[in-house]
Amino acid sequence: MLAAAEHHQSDLLSKLHVVEQTLSATKQDLLGYTTFTQYLEVTKKAISGRAKFLAATIDRSYVHVEHINRSALGIKSDATIILNYAVECSVGYDLSPESFAVAADATGITVTLKKPELVSSPAIGAISHEIPGKGLLIDEKEQVIALQQKLTIAAEKQGEAIRKEEAVIALCERKLGEFLRDFLAKQLNVGAVAMIKFA
């Protein structure tokens, strides 16, 4: 009878030990789902340090048509020039530490920041031109160079329009969100990263 009681007690202790191990493992798992909140301040510094690498690059092609009608030295120029060119914009967020905030609550991580802005002046590339029809242009090279110089102002306006597009804002959020999720997931004891929202 005594042996049976000892066997029963040993069996209960063994079960208790299994329950304690399961509880400890569950606690560790649950902790992994909230540990990311300890790294939010470090995350903010990491984001600030990577600001220029988190910009989205947008390439767009444009056509500029200009009709030239002028006289020089008694010879009349009357032609249309079509310029084909590309504009490359880098759009991103101002990620200086005072310009954004990262916070966590029961619903996830909220990143509060301003609208995206142009990270640098839009770059103009891939310029080609054509003069259709039978237009007469005495100083073609000069005229094309003068038009190309006007493109800088046009590219600035196009860049401003691009940075306000919903699709571009979503792309910037996605790039920042991917970096944030990846950075937090690599931190010690982080088992999962909550949903990231932008405000």
PDB file of N, CA, C and O in Angstrom, residues 28-66:
ATOM      1  N   GLN A  28       7.355  32.076 -22.108  1.00  0.00           N
ATOM      2  CA  GLN A  28       8.403  32.543 -23.018  1.00  0.00           C
ATOM      3  C   GLN A  28       7.804  32.897 -24.379  1.00  0.00           C
ATOM      4  O   GLN A  28       8.141  33.911 -24.968  1.00  0.00           O
ATOM      5  N   ASP A  29       6.894  32.026 -24.857  1.00  0.00           N
ATOM      6  CA  ASP A  29       6.238  32.291 -26.145  1.00  0.00           C
ATOM      7  C   ASP A  29       5.450  33.592 -26.087  1.00  0.00           C
ATOM      8  O   ASP A  29       5.545  34.434 -26.980  1.00  0.00           O
ATOM      9  N   LEU A  30       4.658  33.749 -25.035  1.00  0.00           N
ATOM     10  CA  LEU A  30       3.845  34.968 -24.900  1.00  0.00           C
ATOM     11  C   LEU A  30       4.724  36.199 -24.768  1.00  0.00           C
ATOM     12  O   LEU A  30       4.408  37.259 -25.309  1.00  0.00           O
ATOM     13  N   LEU A  31       5.823  36.056 -24.066  1.00  0.00           N
ATOM     14  CA  LEU A  31       6.755  37.169 -23.904  1.00  0.00           C
ATOM     15  C   LEU A  31       7.324  37.585 -25.255  1.00  0.00           C
ATOM     16  O   LEU A  31       7.515  38.768 -25.528  1.00  0.00           O
ATOM     17  N   GLY A  32       7.551  36.591 -26.125  1.00  0.00           N
ATOM     18  CA  GLY A  32       8.060  36.872 -27.464  1.00  0.00           C
ATOM     19  C   GLY A  32       7.132  37.742 -28.284  1.00  0.00           C
ATOM     20  O   GLY A  32       7.558  38.424 -29.209  1.00  0.00           O
ATOM     21  N   TYR A  33       5.834  37.728 -27.947  1.00  0.00           N
ATOM     22  CA  TYR A  33       4.856  38.534 -28.685  1.00  0.00           C
ATOM     23  C   TYR A  33       4.794  39.978 -28.206  1.00  0.00           C
ATOM     24  O   TYR A  33       4.180  40.817 -28.838  1.00  0.00           O
ATOM     25  N   THR A  34       5.390  40.269 -27.080  1.00  0.00           N
ATOM     26  CA  THR A  34       5.359  41.640 -26.554  1.00  0.00           C
ATOM     27  C   THR A  34       6.749  42.235 -26.372  1.00  0.00           C
ATOM     28  O   THR A  34       6.889  43.430 -26.123  1.00  0.00           O
ATOM     29  N   THR A  35       7.785  41.411 -26.498  1.00  0.00           N
ATOM     30  CA  THR A  35       9.151  41.874 -26.267  1.00  0.00           C
ATOM     31  C   THR A  35       9.547  43.001 -27.207  1.00  0.00           C
ATOM     32  O   THR A  35      10.355  43.853 -26.847  1.00  0.00           O
ATOM     33  N   PHE A  36       8.974  43.032 -28.412  1.00  0.00           N
ATOM     34  CA  PHE A  36       9.353  44.063 -29.390  1.00  0.00           C
ATOM     35  C   PHE A  36       9.169  45.468 -28.830  1.00  0.00           C
ATOM     36  O   PHE A  36       9.863  46.393 -29.233  1.00  0.00           O
ATOM     37  N   THR A  37       8.239  45.641 -27.877  1.00  0.00           N
ATOM     38  CA  THR A  37       7.991  46.988 -27.332  1.00  0.00           C
ATOM     39  C   THR A  37       9.213  47.535 -26.599  1.00  0.00           C
ATOM     40  O   THR A  37       9.377  48.746 -26.506  1.00  0.00           O
ATOM     41  N   GLN A  38      10.077  46.639 -26.115  1.00  0.00           N
ATOM     42  CA  GLN A  38      11.288  47.091 -25.408  1.00  0.00           C
ATOM     43  C   GLN A  38      12.295  47.714 -26.373  1.00  0.00           C
ATOM     44  O   GLN A  38      13.209  48.415 -25.946  1.00  0.00           O
ATOM     45  N   TYR A  39      12.142  47.444 -27.653  1.00  0.00           N
ATOM     46  CA  TYR A  39      13.127  47.896 -28.628  1.00  0.00           C
ATOM     47  C   TYR A  39      12.671  49.106 -29.436  1.00  0.00           C
ATOM     48  O   TYR A  39      13.341  49.494 -30.392  1.00  0.00           O
ATOM     49  N   LEU A  40      11.550  49.719 -29.066  1.00  0.00           N
ATOM     50  CA  LEU A  40      11.028  50.811 -29.889  1.00  0.00           C
ATOM     51  C   LEU A  40      11.946  52.026 -29.930  1.00  0.00           C
ATOM     52  O   LEU A  40      12.106  52.650 -30.977  1.00  0.00           O
ATOM     53  N   GLU A  41      12.582  52.361 -28.811  1.00  0.00           N
ATOM     54  CA  GLU A  41      13.488  53.510 -28.792  1.00  0.00           C
ATOM     55  C   GLU A  41      14.721  53.241 -29.658  1.00  0.00           C
ATOM     56  O   GLU A  41      15.163  54.090 -30.429  1.00  0.00           O
ATOM     57  N   VAL A  42      15.252  52.026 -29.545  1.00  0.00           N
ATOM     58  CA  VAL A  42      16.401  51.619 -30.358  1.00  0.00           C
ATOM     59  C   VAL A  42      15.996  51.621 -31.835  1.00  0.00           C
ATOM     60  O   VAL A  42      16.761  52.014 -32.711  1.00  0.00           O
ATOM     61  N   THR A  43      14.764  51.190 -32.100  1.00  0.00           N
ATOM     62  CA  THR A  43      14.252  51.138 -33.464  1.00  0.00           C
ATOM     63  C   THR A  43      14.204  52.537 -34.064  1.00  0.00           C
ATOM     64  O   THR A  43      14.572  52.741 -35.221  1.00  0.00           O
ATOM     65  N   LYS A  44      13.779  53.497 -33.272  1.00  0.00           N
ATOM     66  CA  LYS A  44      13.690  54.873 -33.760  1.00  0.00           C
ATOM     67  C   LYS A  44      15.074  55.372 -34.181  1.00  0.00           C
ATOM     68  O   LYS A  44      15.236  55.989 -35.224  1.00  0.00           O
ATOM     69  N   LYS A  45      16.093  55.044 -33.375  1.00  0.00           N
ATOM     70  CA  LYS A  45      17.463  55.456 -33.716  1.00  0.00           C
ATOM     71  C   LYS A  45      17.925  54.751 -34.992  1.00  0.00           C
ATOM     72  O   LYS A  45      18.579  55.349 -35.842  1.00  0.00           O
ATOM     73  N   ALA A  46      17.584  53.484 -35.123  1.00  0.00           N
ATOM     74  CA  ALA A  46      17.985  52.726 -36.319  1.00  0.00           C
ATOM     75  C   ALA A  46      17.326  53.297 -37.569  1.00  0.00           C
ATOM     76  O   ALA A  46      17.955  53.411 -38.623  1.00  0.00           O
ATOM     77  N   ILE A  47      16.050  53.672 -37.453  1.00  0.00           N
ATOM     78  CA  ILE A  47      15.334  54.264 -38.596  1.00  0.00           C
ATOM     79  C   ILE A  47      15.985  55.590 -38.980  1.00  0.00           C
ATOM     80  O   ILE A  47      16.237  55.849 -40.149  1.00  0.00           O
ATOM     81  N   SER A  48      16.285  56.425 -37.988  1.00  0.00           N
ATOM     82  CA  SER A  48      16.908  57.728 -38.264  1.00  0.00           C
ATOM     83  C   SER A  48      18.249  57.548 -38.964  1.00  0.00           C
ATOM     84  O   SER A  48      18.593  58.300 -39.867  1.00  0.00           O
ATOM     85  N   GLY A  49      19.004  56.534 -38.557  1.00  0.00           N
ATOM     86  CA  GLY A  49      20.311  56.281 -39.147  1.00  0.00           C
ATOM     87  C   GLY A  49      20.242  55.773 -40.572  1.00  0.00           C
ATOM     88  O   GLY A  49      21.194  55.881 -41.326  1.00  0.00           O
ATOM     89  N   ARG A  50      19.103  55.210 -40.964  1.00  0.00           N
ATOM     90  CA  ARG A  50      18.961  54.630 -42.305  1.00  0.00           C
ATOM     91  C   ARG A  50      18.069  55.476 -43.211  1.00  0.00           C
ATOM     92  O   ARG A  50      17.655  55.017 -44.262  1.00  0.00           O
ATOM     93  N   ALA A  51      17.776  56.701 -42.813  1.00  0.00           N
ATOM     94  CA  ALA A  51      16.794  57.533 -43.528  1.00  0.00           C
ATOM     95  C   ALA A  51      16.991  57.556 -45.032  1.00  0.00           C
ATOM     96  O   ALA A  51      16.052  57.352 -45.791  1.00  0.00           O
ATOM     97  N   LYS A  52      18.215  57.822 -45.497  1.00  0.00           N
ATOM     98  CA  LYS A  52      18.394  57.976 -46.941  1.00  0.00           C
ATOM     99  C   LYS A  52      18.244  56.672 -47.704  1.00  0.00           C
ATOM    100  O   LYS A  52      18.030  56.661 -48.906  1.00  0.00           O
ATOM    101  N   PHE A  53      18.368  55.547 -47.006  1.00  0.00           N
ATOM    102  CA  PHE A  53      18.234  54.256 -47.680  1.00  0.00           C
ATOM    103  C   PHE A  53      16.775  53.783 -47.722  1.00  0.00           C
ATOM    104  O   PHE A  53      16.476  52.795 -48.356  1.00  0.00           O
ATOM    105  N   LEU A  54      15.890  54.475 -47.028  1.00  0.00           N
ATOM    106  CA  LEU A  54      14.487  54.070 -46.967  1.00  0.00           C
ATOM    107  C   LEU A  54      13.613  54.842 -47.945  1.00  0.00           C
ATOM    108  O   LEU A  54      12.404  54.745 -47.895  1.00  0.00           O
ATOM    109  N   ALA A  55      14.231  55.596 -48.824  1.00  0.00           N
ATOM    110  CA  ALA A  55      13.465  56.369 -49.811  1.00  0.00           C
ATOM    111  C   ALA A  55      13.031  55.458 -50.960  1.00  0.00           C
ATOM    112  O   ALA A  55      13.707  54.502 -51.299  1.00  0.00           O
ATOM    113  N   ALA A  56      11.892  55.779 -51.535  1.00  0.00           N
ATOM    114  CA  ALA A  56      11.396  55.052 -52.707  1.00  0.00           C
ATOM    115  C   ALA A  56      11.821  55.827 -53.956  1.00  0.00           C
ATOM    116  O   ALA A  56      11.731  57.044 -53.994  1.00  0.00           O
ATOM    117  N   THR A  57      12.318  55.099 -54.951  1.00  0.00           N
ATOM    118  CA  THR A  57      12.736  55.736 -56.195  1.00  0.00           C
ATOM    119  C   THR A  57      11.643  55.546 -57.246  1.00  0.00           C
ATOM    120  O   THR A  57      11.209  54.429 -57.496  1.00  0.00           O
ATOM    121  N   ILE A  58      11.206  56.652 -57.817  1.00  0.00           N
ATOM    122  CA  ILE A  58      10.131  56.639 -58.811  1.00  0.00           C
ATOM    123  C   ILE A  58      10.691  57.160 -60.130  1.00  0.00           C
ATOM    124  O   ILE A  58      11.306  58.226 -60.165  1.00  0.00           O
ATOM    125  N   ASP A  59      10.485  56.406 -61.205  1.00  0.00           N
ATOM    126  CA  ASP A  59      10.907  56.832 -62.547  1.00  0.00           C
ATOM    127  C   ASP A  59       9.669  57.070 -63.405  1.00  0.00           C
ATOM    128  O   ASP A  59       8.786  56.217 -63.452  1.00  0.00           O
ATOM    129  N   ARG A  60       9.633  58.197 -64.067  1.00  0.00           N
ATOM    130  CA  ARG A  60       8.506  58.509 -64.960  1.00  0.00           C
ATOM    131  C   ARG A  60       9.046  59.073 -66.273  1.00  0.00           C
ATOM    132  O   ARG A  60      10.050  59.775 -66.287  1.00  0.00           O
ATOM    133  N   SER A  61       8.343  58.781 -67.343  1.00  0.00           N
ATOM    134  CA  SER A  61       8.700  59.332 -68.659  1.00  0.00           C
ATOM    135  C   SER A  61       7.718  60.443 -69.015  1.00  0.00           C
ATOM    136  O   SER A  61       6.524  60.328 -68.736  1.00  0.00           O
ATOM    137  N   TYR A  62       8.245  61.489 -69.631  1.00  0.00           N
ATOM    138  CA  TYR A  62       7.417  62.635 -70.014  1.00  0.00           C
ATOM    139  C   TYR A  62       7.754  63.077 -71.437  1.00  0.00           C
ATOM    140  O   TYR A  62       8.823  62.767 -71.960  1.00  0.00           O
ATOM    141  N   VAL A  63       6.821  63.830 -72.007  1.00  0.00           N
ATOM    142  CA  VAL A  63       7.021  64.421 -73.336  1.00  0.00           C
ATOM    143  C   VAL A  63       6.731  65.912 -73.210  1.00  0.00           C
ATOM    144  O   VAL A  63       5.721  66.315 -72.636  1.00  0.00           O
ATOM    145  N   HIS A  64       7.649  66.725 -73.743  1.00  0.00           N
ATOM    146  CA  HIS A  64       7.450  68.172 -73.745  1.00  0.00           C
ATOM    147  C   HIS A  64       7.430  68.623 -75.206  1.00  0.00           C
ATOM    148  O   HIS A  64       8.343  68.315 -75.978  1.00  0.00           O
ATOM    149  N   VAL A  65       6.370  69.317 -75.588  1.00  0.00           N
ATOM    150  CA  VAL A  65       6.230  69.804 -76.972  1.00  0.00           C
ATOM    151  C   VAL A  65       6.322  71.325 -76.959  1.00  0.00           C
ATOM    152  O   VAL A  65       5.627  71.996 -76.197  1.00  0.00           O
ATOM    153  N   GLU A  66       7.196  71.850 -77.806  1.00  0.00           N
ATOM    154  CA  GLU A  66       7.392  73.302 -77.862  1.00  0.00           C
ATOM    155  C   GLU A  66       7.384  73.753 -79.334  1.00  0.00           C
ATOM    156  O   GLU A  66       8.084  73.162 -80.171  1.00  0.00           O
TER     157      GLU A  66
END
